[in-house]
Amino acid sequence: MEKVHNVARLILAPLSLLTALHSSIAVSATSVAGSNSSNGRVFGICFDDANGDGQPDPRTSASADGGTTPVALAFYLDPLSIYANDAANARKLFVADEKGRIRALSWPSPLGDDKCNFTPVPDNHYQYDAATASAGPANPNGLSVTRGRQLLVLDSKAGNVKSQLWRFDLAQGHLGTPLLLDEDVKVNVNGETVSSQFLEEGLSLPNGDFLVASSDPRAILRYKADCIAGPGPCPAETLLGPDNLSGTPAGIALAPAPLTSKLLVSATNGTVEVYDMTSTGTPVRQANPLISGLNQGRFKIKTLRTVTGSEYQQYAGDLYLAGRNNGQIIQLNILDQNGELAAPRDEYGNFVYQALSSVQFPVGLAATEVDTASATECASATGCNITPAINHRIVAEHPIAGDVGEQYEIYPDPRTICGGNVIPACPPAGAPDYSASCDNSISLRQLNPAYEDVRIPGNLCGSPNIAVVDVNSSIDITSEVIEHTVEYSNISDALDCHGSDRSRQPVVAWATKAGEDPVVEGQKTVDVTSGCGSVRAGTREYSYFVFGLRYLPDPYSDLSGSKKSERQLTDLFVDIVRQEITALRATFEEARLSSGGSCVVDPDNLLGTSLSDLETDFDRGQHRFAQEHAQSFAGFIEADSSLVSPKNLGCSENFRGELQTRAIHIWYNINSKVLDKPWGSY
């Protein structure tokens, strides 16, 4: 490990205006990486409470070789890794060094209580060496990964060297042929491009535009999203010029969600300025810098959202600064004070921060962001593709406001019943050690201690991995349905929408969090799948989404492909759907009692009759008719908004959205699982 010094109660001379006091500790699924130019090592960075004493413990993970003077880092989570057998290698950290090489390290998802308890491992699938390449960047000095699974590389070096912008495609699981996008990034011969940043969703500037910080001339350059995604060439525009910058840029970053319209610029004069990009003109500099007094030096910066609850009601974030000249990596909280970003201070006016010291020459930073989108985007015709694997679309009847942020991680299913090798299967009935309480389920907390104790049922397995999207939202969904589409659903041997094995059809599950309106199933994931092909699902609100799942037939039954086994499989799905109908009934009765009976207003008993008919015909084995009743139940709610009132206007919860999505899912499961019809959508 890198030598670590906890300066929790010291005032450091090189940072005379910063006081190291205890910051708030937040547990999340985010990761931070850094590099040391003096020895070429790359490592994870942690400021959380590893000792369990309620105090932060600045430290690093074990390190890996980052080459000769690593200068730039960027995280990448391959969405296809959910269907591969190496979930431990799903997240990559790209590392560029001054010798013209780009390599990748496998970076594990945060597991266990100590997120720095790991060693990065080289991944030989992603390699580039300018010395042997026929074309490409000679001096990679900046890395950024696009949402289109492309790696952008700044090629620059101080001195009389032309700066360029290159692109590598990542879709094939390796670094593709480099494409030159800009052969002459406009910096002076003695200048250097020093940092880069993609613009996030929700800005007035187009989503996906690419920003580059230049030291000479002092400037923030901007590349249009449609150009960097195309064949090029791509000319740069000047977003901020010398007259708009207080110092020479050393690093740029966006403020954590949902304030990603704020651009942070670190300068060699020891300040971090904030620029508001909500207008279409030149970004406006905030009156007061976010932080000052860092002394002279080159400070690379990254930001992360601090999630303090299940919703973004209280803004909090973290700013990370790597000081190449003072041997420190600093974590500083970010606050929103009346629309301006600020850093906390103590009673004497000193900035409050945490510091990790003696890294000698930290030169690079990378962080796994909390991706975000606005309610407006999610309610658009195309929805919001926040992470690379799932799209959300709110079927809104009126304008809605708020933001959605989510973190996406992939984990191997550890249960032996699902092909893992960690958690043994429950003994079968009749075995000496049989226990009726053992059900082969697993808690999300067993995958990551940052998650809540939400259980995945024992009949749902990874394929072979489990994808978890942890969603935090400030959008109040009162009556709407949220439609979800999961990408990459048909590329796994374990999942198949088109085959004859019903147990291999992909499943999308959903669960609520503590503090949110509960569901009748309690704290466990609920199958909400409503279509296949690209897998579709519907929910009443955001929370946890778990996918890459499939149903596991009873492991103690003889399901060998015979007609008998097909009947057994049908019986299993009949039991599953019957439980889902029972949950629909319980939710409907809860809705009828909600708010003194004013939630469900159904004078002709359309909903009650169709639900009773659904139950009766299903129990009689008349599954086709039961499917029609499920369709009628959902159709009545969709066609007549007065049948079930909105949340806070007659209902205590979004019962309209929940009842509708439950009925649609039951229709789909009867169709695809019980009747064994070709996949389709409601």
XYZ file of C-alpha atoms in Angstrom:
682
model
C 0.000 0.000 0.000
C 0.984 3.619 -0.402
C 2.127 5.235 2.821
C -0.839 6.974 4.442
C -0.865 9.705 7.050
C -4.156 10.666 8.692
C -4.017 14.394 9.335
C -7.378 14.552 11.044
C -6.300 17.089 13.674
C -3.385 18.912 12.100
C -3.050 22.233 10.305
C -0.621 21.743 7.440
C 1.715 24.503 6.383
C 1.447 23.814 2.632
C -2.311 24.223 2.949
C -2.424 27.083 5.378
C -6.108 27.856 4.865
C -7.270 24.262 5.182
C -7.992 22.607 8.511
C -8.310 18.832 8.594
C -11.348 18.077 10.708
C -13.737 15.151 10.508
C -16.043 15.243 7.502
C -19.268 13.331 7.235
C -18.884 9.689 6.250
C -21.124 8.390 3.495
C -21.376 4.776 2.399
C -22.003 4.308 -1.305
C -21.043 2.099 -4.200
C -18.606 4.638 -5.625
C -14.881 4.178 -6.133
C -11.980 6.649 -6.381
C -8.601 5.900 -7.942
C -5.307 7.797 -7.910
C -1.778 7.484 -9.266
C 1.732 8.371 -8.090
C 4.095 9.776 -10.705
C 7.192 9.086 -8.598
C 6.872 5.296 -8.677
C 4.251 4.637 -11.359
C 1.775 3.019 -8.965
C -2.040 3.138 -9.273
C -4.310 2.519 -6.276
C -7.795 2.897 -4.816
C -8.479 5.758 -2.396
C -10.760 5.551 0.623
C -11.867 8.118 3.174
C -14.590 6.016 4.826
C -14.725 4.468 8.282
C -12.726 1.240 8.021
C -12.120 0.870 11.770
C -15.758 1.208 12.817
C -15.033 4.049 15.221
C -17.174 6.632 13.448
C -14.120 8.493 12.145
C -12.819 8.604 8.562
C -9.668 6.621 7.799
C -7.805 8.045 4.773
C -5.916 5.206 3.104
C -5.220 3.436 -0.176
C -5.616 -0.057 -1.503
C -2.735 -2.204 -2.598
C -1.283 -0.738 -5.788
C -0.634 -1.945 -9.305
C 1.870 -0.970 -11.963
C 0.594 2.030 -13.895
C 3.572 2.392 -16.207
C 6.172 5.126 -16.374
C 4.632 8.226 -14.805
C 0.880 7.571 -15.132
C -0.792 10.876 -15.956
C -4.467 10.147 -16.662
C -7.106 7.728 -15.334
C -10.685 6.903 -16.365
C -13.193 4.302 -15.142
C -15.265 2.164 -17.519
C -18.002 -0.332 -16.642
C -18.594 -2.670 -19.557
C -22.381 -3.288 -19.711
C -21.806 -6.616 -21.460
C -19.950 -7.966 -18.431
C -23.210 -8.840 -16.719
C -23.472 -11.848 -19.016
C -19.810 -12.910 -18.786
C -18.319 -15.231 -16.223
C -15.884 -12.631 -14.907
C -18.020 -10.141 -12.990
C -14.957 -9.339 -10.875
C -13.433 -7.797 -14.017
C -16.501 -5.858 -15.155
C -15.155 -2.436 -14.165
C -11.951 -1.257 -15.786
C -9.612 1.582 -14.915
C -7.824 2.930 -17.973
C -4.337 4.304 -17.239
C -2.281 6.464 -19.619
C 1.422 7.118 -18.995
C 3.997 9.541 -20.367
C 5.683 6.818 -22.432
C 2.685 6.668 -24.763
C 0.991 3.600 -23.327
C -2.625 2.966 -22.339
C -3.436 -0.059 -20.233
C -6.396 -1.301 -18.214
C -6.719 -2.606 -14.671
C -9.659 -4.690 -13.479
C -11.310 -2.789 -10.643
C -13.680 -4.755 -8.418
C -17.095 -3.490 -7.398
C -16.995 -2.322 -3.760
C -17.324 -5.430 -1.618
C -17.050 -5.835 2.147
C -16.819 -3.126 4.742
C -13.395 -1.949 3.525
C -13.602 -0.728 -0.065
C -9.797 -0.481 -0.221
C -9.262 -4.162 0.587
C -8.268 -5.263 -2.909
C -5.441 -5.249 -5.435
C -6.004 -3.966 -9.001
C -5.256 -6.626 -11.622
C -3.973 -5.937 -15.165
C -6.429 -6.635 -17.997
C -4.545 -7.496 -21.172
C -7.589 -7.055 -23.431
C -7.205 -3.282 -23.409
C -3.669 -2.247 -24.377
C -2.098 0.420 -26.550
C 1.554 1.329 -27.044
C 2.515 4.299 -29.212
C 5.939 2.757 -29.803
C 4.457 -0.146 -31.750
C 1.185 1.342 -33.055
C 0.973 2.442 -36.682
C -1.301 5.339 -35.706
C -2.647 6.864 -32.541
C -1.781 9.235 -29.702
C 1.930 9.590 -28.960
C 1.543 11.322 -25.593
C -1.799 10.403 -23.993
C -2.459 13.007 -21.327
C -6.212 12.854 -20.761
C -8.804 10.066 -20.808
C -12.600 10.117 -20.840
C -15.148 7.380 -21.597
C -18.306 8.281 -23.521
C -21.709 6.738 -22.899
C -21.408 5.301 -26.381
C -18.636 2.988 -25.140
C -15.788 4.978 -26.646
C -12.529 6.159 -25.087
C -11.441 9.708 -25.929
C -7.733 10.419 -25.552
C -6.012 13.797 -25.408
C -2.588 13.615 -27.010
C -0.503 16.486 -25.679
C 2.785 17.373 -24.092
C 4.292 20.653 -22.928
C 6.692 22.097 -25.479
C 6.735 22.255 -29.240
C 4.402 19.299 -29.722
C 1.085 19.413 -31.581
C -1.896 18.411 -29.399
C -4.519 16.054 -30.835
C -7.793 14.346 -29.915
C -8.221 10.606 -30.626
C -11.026 8.082 -30.158
C -10.940 4.331 -29.462
C -14.069 2.157 -29.691
C -14.593 -0.238 -26.747
C -17.642 -2.180 -27.967
C -15.669 -5.255 -29.021
C -14.015 -5.780 -25.645
C -10.673 -4.232 -26.608
C -9.231 -0.928 -27.789
C -10.314 -0.567 -31.398
C -8.455 1.193 -34.182
C -7.730 4.787 -33.097
C -9.558 7.529 -35.007
C -8.144 11.059 -35.182
C -10.901 13.565 -34.356
C -8.858 16.795 -34.120
C -5.328 16.893 -35.470
C -4.548 20.290 -33.967
C -6.156 21.085 -30.604
C -5.699 24.837 -30.318
C -3.055 25.295 -27.650
C 0.229 27.178 -28.004
C 3.500 25.382 -28.660
C 4.467 25.736 -24.994
C 1.030 24.836 -23.751
C -0.603 21.604 -22.704
C -4.108 20.183 -22.558
C -4.452 19.292 -18.919
C -7.873 17.811 -18.270
C -11.130 16.756 -19.879
C -14.762 16.264 -18.907
C -18.016 15.156 -20.524
C -21.088 17.264 -19.940
C -23.888 15.380 -18.182
C -27.618 15.160 -18.809
C -29.838 18.127 -18.076
C -27.602 20.989 -19.195
C -28.542 23.710 -21.626
C -25.425 22.710 -23.537
C -25.984 19.491 -25.483
C -25.603 16.320 -23.484
C -22.372 14.495 -24.286
C -20.355 17.538 -25.341
C -16.703 17.148 -24.439
C -14.689 19.788 -22.553
C -10.916 20.194 -22.578
C -8.858 22.452 -20.297
C -5.832 24.142 -21.843
C -2.991 25.805 -19.941
C -1.653 27.992 -22.757
C -3.658 29.794 -23.855
C -5.785 29.646 -20.737
C -9.038 28.208 -22.046
C -11.787 25.654 -21.683
C -12.512 24.156 -25.103
C -15.712 22.414 -26.156
C -16.324 19.651 -28.712
C -19.874 18.924 -29.899
C -21.313 15.524 -28.969
C -22.533 14.629 -32.467
C -19.097 15.293 -33.909
C -17.043 13.258 -31.446
C -19.424 10.337 -31.998
C -19.004 10.557 -35.775
C -16.137 10.161 -38.232
C -14.629 13.607 -37.565
C -12.821 15.891 -37.987
C -14.069 17.868 -34.973
C -13.207 21.549 -34.508
C -13.199 22.887 -30.963
C -15.045 25.964 -29.719
C -13.818 28.186 -26.894
C -16.238 27.933 -23.974
C -14.143 29.999 -21.560
C -11.242 32.206 -22.619
C -8.417 33.932 -20.688
C -10.650 36.851 -19.718
C -13.139 34.489 -18.080
C -10.611 32.474 -16.056
C -8.961 33.649 -12.849
C -5.895 31.452 -13.289
C -4.269 28.803 -15.445
C -6.517 25.712 -15.522
C -5.129 22.529 -14.016
C -8.287 20.408 -13.868
C -12.018 20.475 -14.581
C -15.000 18.572 -13.205
C -18.769 18.899 -12.987
C -20.419 19.400 -9.622
C -22.132 16.263 -8.269
C -25.722 15.544 -9.253
C -28.144 17.155 -9.520
C -26.088 20.365 -9.876
C -24.167 19.164 -12.920
C -24.739 22.543 -14.565
C -21.913 23.796 -12.328
C -18.432 23.501 -13.868
C -15.509 23.390 -11.416
C -12.104 24.610 -12.628
C -8.975 24.156 -10.526
C -6.134 26.562 -11.234
C -2.418 26.659 -10.579
C -2.942 29.661 -8.274
C -4.521 27.381 -5.674
C -8.220 28.090 -6.263
C -11.208 26.092 -7.476
C -13.674 28.354 -9.266
C -17.314 27.526 -10.072
C -19.020 28.418 -13.377
C -22.771 28.240 -14.003
C -23.618 26.717 -17.409
C -27.424 26.948 -17.242
C -27.510 29.721 -19.853
C -26.652 29.247 -23.522
C -23.971 31.952 -23.485
C -20.619 32.108 -21.742
C -20.732 30.339 -18.365
C -20.959 32.751 -15.454
C -18.336 32.588 -12.712
C -19.606 32.311 -9.157
C -18.751 35.372 -7.030
C -16.762 33.345 -4.507
C -14.425 30.465 -5.324
C -15.342 27.075 -3.935
C -11.946 26.869 -2.253
C -8.756 28.916 -2.189
C -5.401 28.911 -0.455
C -4.100 25.688 -1.956
C -0.844 27.503 -2.833
C 0.797 27.147 -6.205
C 0.540 23.798 -7.914
C -1.323 21.622 -10.375
C -4.450 20.200 -8.821
C -6.421 17.527 -10.647
C -10.022 17.350 -9.405
C -12.950 14.909 -9.364
C -16.347 15.042 -7.694
C -18.729 12.440 -6.287
C -22.297 12.627 -5.034
C -22.709 11.861 -1.347
C -25.947 9.925 -0.930
C -27.359 10.670 2.516
C -30.723 8.974 2.112
C -33.059 7.401 -0.375
C -33.759 10.738 -2.054
C -31.786 13.799 -3.149
C -33.511 16.083 -0.687
C -30.338 17.403 0.948
C -27.521 18.288 -1.390
C -24.112 16.920 -0.473
C -21.080 15.980 -2.494
C -17.342 15.458 -2.259
C -14.519 17.184 -4.112
C -11.233 15.330 -4.526
C -8.011 17.237 -5.264
C -4.699 15.626 -6.148
C -1.829 18.054 -5.577
C 1.159 17.063 -7.691
C 3.517 19.372 -5.808
C 2.452 18.835 -2.187
C 1.976 15.065 -2.060
C -1.624 15.119 -0.891
C -5.038 13.938 -2.022
C -7.794 15.889 -0.317
C -11.479 15.094 0.181
C -13.619 18.177 0.722
C -17.386 18.273 1.224
C -19.451 20.378 -1.183
C -22.551 22.222 0.013
C -25.301 24.132 -1.764
C -25.769 27.507 -0.068
C -28.543 29.514 -1.687
C -27.653 28.342 -5.177
C -23.877 28.712 -4.781
C -21.471 25.875 -4.127
C -19.468 26.215 -0.936
C -17.090 24.192 1.203
C -17.639 23.804 4.958
C -15.545 25.857 7.368
C -14.844 25.588 11.071
C -15.576 28.270 13.675
C -12.363 30.065 12.739
C -13.193 30.264 9.057
C -10.802 27.495 7.981
C -11.880 24.968 5.380
C -12.728 21.522 6.738
C -11.302 18.569 4.843
C -9.712 15.106 4.985
C -6.242 14.469 3.614
C -4.299 11.450 2.478
C -0.601 12.329 2.627
C 2.768 11.033 1.496
C 1.633 9.893 -1.933
C 4.617 11.977 -3.075
C 3.409 13.099 -6.523
C -0.284 12.342 -7.152
C -1.027 13.161 -10.788
C -4.279 11.457 -11.716
C -7.765 10.971 -10.309
C -10.758 8.955 -11.450
C -14.141 8.369 -9.843
C -17.195 6.234 -10.585
C -19.864 8.849 -10.988
C -23.474 8.836 -9.832
C -25.081 9.301 -13.235
C -28.069 11.640 -13.349
C -30.972 12.829 -15.437
C -33.797 15.319 -14.973
C -37.493 14.534 -14.679
C -38.073 16.343 -17.975
C -35.715 13.996 -19.793
C -37.212 10.897 -18.189
C -40.715 12.026 -19.189
C -39.697 12.617 -22.815
C -40.691 10.324 -25.657
C -37.346 8.513 -25.543
C -36.924 8.494 -21.760
C -33.586 8.791 -19.988
C -30.705 6.359 -20.450
C -28.882 7.162 -17.211
C -26.656 4.105 -17.090
C -25.620 2.096 -20.143
C -27.913 -0.807 -19.290
C -31.388 0.499 -18.439
C -33.647 3.217 -19.830
C -36.488 4.858 -17.863
C -39.539 6.619 -19.268
C -42.132 8.245 -17.033
C -45.576 8.119 -18.659
C -46.508 11.538 -17.322
C -49.925 13.169 -17.535
C -48.701 16.530 -16.280
C -45.337 18.318 -15.835
C -43.092 16.793 -13.192
C -39.900 18.042 -11.580
C -36.868 16.590 -9.855
C -33.770 14.566 -10.627
C -32.792 10.918 -10.810
C -29.341 9.627 -9.950
C -28.170 6.056 -10.086
C -25.156 3.837 -9.575
C -24.672 0.648 -11.557
C -22.655 -2.345 -10.341
C -22.268 -5.987 -11.405
C -21.702 -8.875 -9.005
C -21.258 -12.637 -9.385
C -24.141 -14.604 -7.900
C -22.426 -16.286 -4.913
C -25.049 -19.009 -4.386
C -24.034 -22.534 -5.347
C -27.628 -23.206 -6.406
C -27.080 -20.493 -9.028
C -23.634 -21.642 -10.112
C -21.606 -19.711 -7.543
C -19.176 -21.146 -5.029
C -19.711 -19.178 -1.815
C -23.183 -19.690 -0.312
C -24.285 -23.344 -0.144
C -27.761 -24.411 -1.235
C -30.432 -25.253 1.308
C -30.640 -28.969 2.110
C -33.719 -30.625 0.549
C -36.722 -31.612 2.619
C -36.021 -34.821 4.486
C -32.281 -34.189 4.781
C -30.857 -34.359 8.336
C -29.890 -30.672 8.294
C -33.075 -29.477 6.570
C -34.428 -26.150 7.840
C -37.790 -24.722 6.847
C -36.400 -21.188 7.231
C -33.739 -21.717 4.561
C -35.047 -20.495 1.196
C -31.907 -19.939 -0.957
C -32.583 -16.202 -1.046
C -29.788 -13.665 -0.819
C -29.691 -10.094 0.470
C -28.373 -7.243 -1.636
C -26.302 -6.425 1.432
C -24.423 -9.697 0.915
C -23.361 -8.318 -2.460
C -22.456 -4.869 -1.157
C -22.761 -3.616 2.450
C -23.803 -0.199 1.118
C -27.136 -1.675 -0.004
C -30.175 -2.202 2.184
C -31.286 -5.631 3.406
C -33.437 -6.370 0.355
C -33.663 -10.049 -0.558
C -33.550 -11.690 -3.974
C -35.795 -14.794 -3.825
C -34.228 -18.216 -4.028
C -35.929 -18.987 -7.352
C -34.170 -16.083 -9.135
C -30.528 -16.514 -10.156
C -27.893 -14.427 -11.929
C -26.988 -15.221 -15.507
C -24.369 -15.830 -14.168
C -24.023 -12.320 -12.720
C -26.414 -9.912 -11.027
C -26.707 -6.268 -12.058
C -27.874 -3.790 -9.411
C -28.925 -0.237 -10.237
C -29.240 1.799 -7.042
C -31.596 4.691 -7.847
C -32.120 7.815 -5.771
C -34.758 10.263 -6.920
C -36.346 13.533 -5.878
C -39.204 13.049 -8.382
C -42.563 12.564 -6.699
C -44.411 10.007 -8.831
C -48.073 10.472 -7.921
C -50.054 8.530 -10.531
C -47.681 7.680 -13.345
C -46.204 4.433 -14.561
C -42.462 4.279 -15.172
C -41.539 2.079 -18.115
C -38.072 0.521 -18.108
C -36.125 -1.074 -20.927
C -33.058 -3.179 -20.202
C -30.498 -3.430 -22.968
C -28.219 -6.351 -23.878
C -30.852 -8.925 -23.016
C -30.190 -11.540 -25.698
C -26.428 -11.985 -25.700
C -26.110 -14.505 -22.888
C -26.261 -18.248 -23.188
C -28.063 -18.183 -19.836
C -30.861 -15.895 -21.098
C -33.028 -16.327 -24.157
C -36.284 -14.621 -25.164
C -36.769 -16.852 -28.174
C -35.951 -20.354 -26.952
C -38.235 -23.057 -25.637
C -36.911 -22.976 -22.060
C -39.228 -20.643 -20.150
C -36.856 -20.521 -17.187
C -34.244 -18.794 -19.352
C -36.369 -15.765 -20.157
C -34.746 -12.665 -18.580
C -36.274 -11.149 -15.450
C -36.177 -7.550 -14.224
C -36.821 -7.213 -10.489
C -37.565 -4.124 -8.408
C -37.606 -3.301 -4.708
C -38.393 -0.303 -2.537
C -36.058 1.234 0.021
C -36.562 2.071 3.663
C -38.522 5.297 4.002
C -40.351 4.790 0.709
C -43.934 3.604 0.387
C -43.777 -0.149 1.123
C -45.104 -2.972 -1.021
C -47.040 -5.957 0.277
C -44.107 -8.320 -0.336
C -41.936 -6.386 2.107
C -38.192 -5.908 1.656
C -37.587 -8.224 -1.276
C -37.264 -7.874 -5.014
C -40.431 -8.261 -7.079
C -40.530 -9.487 -10.692
C -41.853 -6.564 -12.771
C -41.009 -7.864 -16.262
C -43.594 -6.961 -18.897
C -41.912 -7.805 -22.197
C -38.976 -9.530 -23.814
C -36.761 -8.920 -26.829
C -35.336 -5.855 -25.253
C -36.586 -6.595 -21.767
C -39.342 -4.278 -20.592
C -40.682 -3.649 -17.118
C -42.932 -1.217 -15.273
C -42.931 0.229 -11.746
C -44.658 2.930 -9.745
C -41.405 4.676 -8.694
C -37.640 4.407 -8.666
C -35.626 2.395 -6.107
C -33.530 -0.732 -6.634
C -33.486 -2.471 -10.001
C -31.949 -5.925 -10.233
C -31.563 -7.672 -13.567
C -29.539 -10.264 -15.399
C -31.851 -12.674 -13.560
C -33.610 -15.871 -14.620
C -35.980 -18.241 -12.866
C -34.416 -21.332 -11.389
C -36.648 -24.402 -11.519
C -36.841 -26.479 -8.355
C -33.341 -28.013 -8.185
C -34.722 -31.174 -6.574
C -37.266 -31.860 -9.342
C -36.581 -34.001 -12.387
C -36.677 -31.370 -15.142
C -34.818 -33.192 -17.882
C -36.801 -32.088 -20.925
C -39.553 -34.731 -20.834
C -43.268 -33.940 -21.011
C -43.412 -34.615 -17.291
C -40.745 -31.990 -16.660
C -42.609 -29.485 -18.823
C -45.711 -30.059 -16.677
C -43.608 -29.602 -13.553
C -42.218 -26.355 -14.962
C -45.724 -25.121 -15.740
C -46.816 -26.007 -12.195
C -43.923 -24.001 -10.800
C -44.909 -20.917 -12.797
C -48.574 -21.368 -11.904
C -47.538 -21.171 -8.246
C -45.437 -18.061 -8.919
C -48.235 -16.275 -10.794
C -50.787 -17.237 -8.136
C -48.613 -15.531 -5.531
C -48.463 -12.462 -7.780
C -52.272 -12.417 -8.086
C -52.507 -12.643 -4.291
C -50.154 -9.643 -4.021
C -52.300 -7.738 -6.530
C -55.396 -8.467 -4.427
C -53.655 -7.342 -1.221
C -52.491 -4.123 -2.911
C -55.996 -3.466 -4.255
C -57.572 -3.937 -0.819
C -54.952 -1.658 0.710
C -55.769 0.965 -1.912
C -59.528 0.698 -1.242
C -58.914 1.400 2.448
C -56.444 4.203 1.781
C -57.370 7.732 2.835
C -60.691 6.699 4.319
C -61.920 5.026 1.148
C -61.361 7.972 -1.187
C -58.495 6.346 -3.111
C -60.477 3.920 -5.311
C -63.621 5.463 -6.808
C -65.191 2.649 -8.840
C -69.003 2.955 -8.729
C -69.514 0.231 -11.353
C -67.062 -2.119 -9.617
C -65.081 -2.560 -12.837
C -61.831 -3.241 -11.011
C -63.334 -5.450 -8.328
C -65.163 -7.603 -10.870
C -62.204 -8.055 -13.224
C -59.912 -8.923 -10.310
C -62.371 -11.493 -8.933
C -62.755 -13.005 -12.404
C -58.968 -13.143 -12.711
C -58.702 -15.059 -9.449
C -61.577 -17.439 -10.226
C -60.531 -18.353 -13.762
C -56.895 -18.747 -12.814
C -57.745 -21.109 -9.957
C -59.987 -23.124 -12.324
C -57.073 -23.508 -14.738
C -58.746 -21.217 -17.277
C -55.481 -19.339 -17.746
C -56.297 -17.757 -21.106
C -59.421 -16.148 -19.663
C -57.489 -15.122 -16.563
C -54.995 -13.376 -18.830
C -57.825 -11.415 -20.441
C -59.087 -10.313 -17.012
C -55.604 -9.075 -16.067
C -55.584 -7.081 -19.293
C -59.035 -5.639 -18.526
C -57.983 -4.653 -14.993
C -54.959 -2.718 -16.277
C -56.939 -1.296 -19.192
C -59.680 0.138 -16.960
C -57.100 2.004 -14.877
C -55.268 3.306 -17.934
C -58.464 4.456 -19.678
C -60.144 6.157 -16.714
C -57.892 8.179 -14.424
C -60.767 8.754 -11.971
C -60.929 5.095 -10.892
C -57.777 5.370 -8.760
C -56.813 8.787 -7.437
C -53.270 10.195 -7.518
C -51.004 10.108 -4.505
C -51.827 12.883 -2.000
C -55.080 13.581 -3.872
C -57.131 10.693 -2.542
C -54.479 7.951 -2.215
C -51.664 7.728 0.305
C -49.380 6.129 -2.306
C -49.116 5.855 -6.083
C -51.593 2.973 -6.133
C -52.672 3.799 -9.656
C -49.198 3.158 -11.037
C -48.637 0.085 -8.873
C -51.953 -1.635 -9.645
C -51.533 -1.046 -13.342
C -47.945 -2.352 -13.504
C -48.761 -5.413 -11.380
C -51.655 -6.381 -13.661
C -49.542 -5.871 -16.800
C -46.813 -8.085 -15.359
C -49.341 -10.814 -14.487
C -50.647 -10.679 -18.069
C -47.077 -11.122 -19.340
C -46.215 -13.970 -16.971
C -49.416 -15.886 -17.781
C -48.664 -15.448 -21.470
C -44.970 -16.383 -21.456
C -44.597 -18.637 -18.413
C -47.948 -20.408 -17.895
C -49.365 -20.571 -21.437
C -45.827 -20.869 -22.877
C -46.597 -18.517 -25.739
C -43.916 -16.665 -27.728
C -42.525 -13.672 -25.943
C -44.243 -10.378 -26.384
C -45.362 -7.259 -24.594
C -48.622 -6.157 -23.078
